[in-house]
Coordinates of C-alpha atoms in Angstrom, one line a residue:
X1 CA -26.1 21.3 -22.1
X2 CA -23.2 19.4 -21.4
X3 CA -21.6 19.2 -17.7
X4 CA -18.7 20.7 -18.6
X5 CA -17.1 19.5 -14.8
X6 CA -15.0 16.5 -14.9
X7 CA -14.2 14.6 -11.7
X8 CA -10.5 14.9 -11.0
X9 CA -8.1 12.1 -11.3
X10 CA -7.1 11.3 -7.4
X11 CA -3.7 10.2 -7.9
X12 CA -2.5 7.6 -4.7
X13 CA 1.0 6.5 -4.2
X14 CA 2.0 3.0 -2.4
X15 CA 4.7 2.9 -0.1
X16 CA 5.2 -0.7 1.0
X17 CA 7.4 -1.4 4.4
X18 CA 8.4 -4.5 6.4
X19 CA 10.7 -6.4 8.3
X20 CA 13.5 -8.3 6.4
X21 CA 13.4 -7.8 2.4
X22 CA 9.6 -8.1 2.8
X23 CA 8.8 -4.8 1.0
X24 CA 11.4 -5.2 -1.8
X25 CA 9.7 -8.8 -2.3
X26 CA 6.3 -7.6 -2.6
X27 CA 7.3 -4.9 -5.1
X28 CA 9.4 -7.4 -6.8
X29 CA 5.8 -10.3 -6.9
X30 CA 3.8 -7.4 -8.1
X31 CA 5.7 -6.4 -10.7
X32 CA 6.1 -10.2 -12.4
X33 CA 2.1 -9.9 -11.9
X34 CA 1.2 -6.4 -13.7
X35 CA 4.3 -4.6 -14.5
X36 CA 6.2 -1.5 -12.9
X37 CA 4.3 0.8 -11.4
X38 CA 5.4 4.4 -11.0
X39 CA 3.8 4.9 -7.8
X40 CA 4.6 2.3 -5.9
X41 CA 7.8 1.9 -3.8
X42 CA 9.5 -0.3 -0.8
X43 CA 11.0 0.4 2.2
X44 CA 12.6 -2.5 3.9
X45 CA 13.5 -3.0 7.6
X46 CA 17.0 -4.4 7.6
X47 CA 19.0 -5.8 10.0
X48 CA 21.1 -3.1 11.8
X49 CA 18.6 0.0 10.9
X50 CA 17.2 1.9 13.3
X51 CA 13.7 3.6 13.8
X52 CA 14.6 6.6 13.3
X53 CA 16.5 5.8 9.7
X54 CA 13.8 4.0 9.1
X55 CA 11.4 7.1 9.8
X56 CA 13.5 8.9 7.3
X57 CA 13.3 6.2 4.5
X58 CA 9.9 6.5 4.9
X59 CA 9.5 10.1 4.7
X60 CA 12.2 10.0 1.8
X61 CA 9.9 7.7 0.1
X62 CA 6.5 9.9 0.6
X63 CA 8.5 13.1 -0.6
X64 CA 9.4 11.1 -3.2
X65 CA 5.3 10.9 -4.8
X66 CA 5.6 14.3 -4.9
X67 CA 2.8 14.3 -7.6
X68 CA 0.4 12.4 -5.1
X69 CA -2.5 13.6 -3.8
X70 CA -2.7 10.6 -0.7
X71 CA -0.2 7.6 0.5
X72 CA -1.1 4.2 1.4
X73 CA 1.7 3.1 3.6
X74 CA 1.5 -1.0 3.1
X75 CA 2.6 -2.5 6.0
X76 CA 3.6 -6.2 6.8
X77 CA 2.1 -6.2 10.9
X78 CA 0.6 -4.3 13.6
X79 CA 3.1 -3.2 16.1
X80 CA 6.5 -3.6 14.3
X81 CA 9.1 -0.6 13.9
X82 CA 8.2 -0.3 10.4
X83 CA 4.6 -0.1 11.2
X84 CA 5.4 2.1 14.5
X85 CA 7.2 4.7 12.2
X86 CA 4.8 5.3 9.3
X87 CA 2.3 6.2 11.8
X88 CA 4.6 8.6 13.5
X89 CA 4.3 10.3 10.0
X90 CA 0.7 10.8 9.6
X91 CA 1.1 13.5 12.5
X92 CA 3.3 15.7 10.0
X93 CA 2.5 14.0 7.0
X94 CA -1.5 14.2 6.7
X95 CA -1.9 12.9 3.4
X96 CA -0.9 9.0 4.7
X97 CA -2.7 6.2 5.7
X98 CA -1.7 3.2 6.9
X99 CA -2.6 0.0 6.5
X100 CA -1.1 -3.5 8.2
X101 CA -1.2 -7.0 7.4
X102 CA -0.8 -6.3 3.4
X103 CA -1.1 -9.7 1.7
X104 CA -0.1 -9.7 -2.3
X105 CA -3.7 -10.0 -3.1
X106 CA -4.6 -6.7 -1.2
X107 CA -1.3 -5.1 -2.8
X108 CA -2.3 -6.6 -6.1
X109 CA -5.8 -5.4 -6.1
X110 CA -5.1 -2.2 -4.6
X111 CA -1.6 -1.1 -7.3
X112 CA -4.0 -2.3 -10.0
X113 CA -6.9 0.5 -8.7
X114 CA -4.5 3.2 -8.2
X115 CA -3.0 2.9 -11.5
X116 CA -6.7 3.3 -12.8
X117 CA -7.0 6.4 -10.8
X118 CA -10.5 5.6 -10.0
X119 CA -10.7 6.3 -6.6
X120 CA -11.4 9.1 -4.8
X121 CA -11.1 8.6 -1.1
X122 CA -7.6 6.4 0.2
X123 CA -9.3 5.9 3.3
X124 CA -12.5 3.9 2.2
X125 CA -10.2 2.6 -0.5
X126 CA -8.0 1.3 2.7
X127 CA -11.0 0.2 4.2
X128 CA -12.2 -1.6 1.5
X129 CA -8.9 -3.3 1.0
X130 CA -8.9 -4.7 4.7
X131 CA -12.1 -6.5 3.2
X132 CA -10.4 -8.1 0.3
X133 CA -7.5 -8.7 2.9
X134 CA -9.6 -10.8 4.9
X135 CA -11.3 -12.6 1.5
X136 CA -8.0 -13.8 0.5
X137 CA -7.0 -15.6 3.6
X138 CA -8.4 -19.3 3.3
X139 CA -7.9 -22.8 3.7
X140 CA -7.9 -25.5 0.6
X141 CA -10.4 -28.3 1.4
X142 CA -10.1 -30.9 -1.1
X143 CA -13.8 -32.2 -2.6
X144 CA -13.8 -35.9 -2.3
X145 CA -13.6 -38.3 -4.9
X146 CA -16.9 -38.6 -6.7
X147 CA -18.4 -35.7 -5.5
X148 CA -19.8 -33.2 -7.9

């Protein structure tokens, strides 16, 4: 007999935030890199804005992924407004996570596993990624001449 039950796709958006055009250059890297990407979306901090249009940029933006079942909210540092104000929305938004410190690599790796679908929890998916974060960050030390 074959199971006849299927595991259900788990479909997570990307909201990416940060101060400056941070966001909108993330989005812009990872799309030379793999394409557009329908569920992924910034949300910069600009000069002038304030938290609390920021909060509703940011909500705007979630309502937005209508179609998702969870929300990685990408952000550039602990402690900023635009980290500050996605996690003002997990208490009436329950479906977010956030994440700080997003690097291209973790964005990379983490719009190229969504798309797939193949996850099933955006928690250990964001808890993963803080791994591969930390992998990423390195220093080049150059092999000397004649060494194999």
């Amino acid at each position: 007999a074959v199971n006849s039950r299927r595991m259900e796709r788990l479909m997570i958006g990307l909201v990416i935030t940060g101060h400056g055009q941070f966001a909108a250059g993330l989005v812009s890297a990872l799309e030379l890199l793999i394409g557009h990407q329908d569920l992924l979306t910034a949300v910069d901090f600009e000069a002038g804005q304030n938290e609390d249009l920021l909060t509703e940029h940011l909500k705007h933006a979630v309502e937005g992924m209508h179609t998702c079942d969870e929300i990685l909210i990408l952000c550039d540092m602990i402690g900023g407004s635009p980290y500050k104000c996605a996690v003002r929305l997990t208490a009436i938004l329950p479906k977010i996570t956030v994440i700080y410190g997003i690097n291209l690599g973790m964005a990379l790796e983490l719009a190229m596993r969504c798309r797939m679908g193949l996850d099933r929890d955006a928690g250990a998916l964001a808890d993963e990624m803080i791994d591969t974060g930390k992998a990423q960050i390195g220093k080049y030390r150059p092999v000397p001449a004649g060494s194999s």
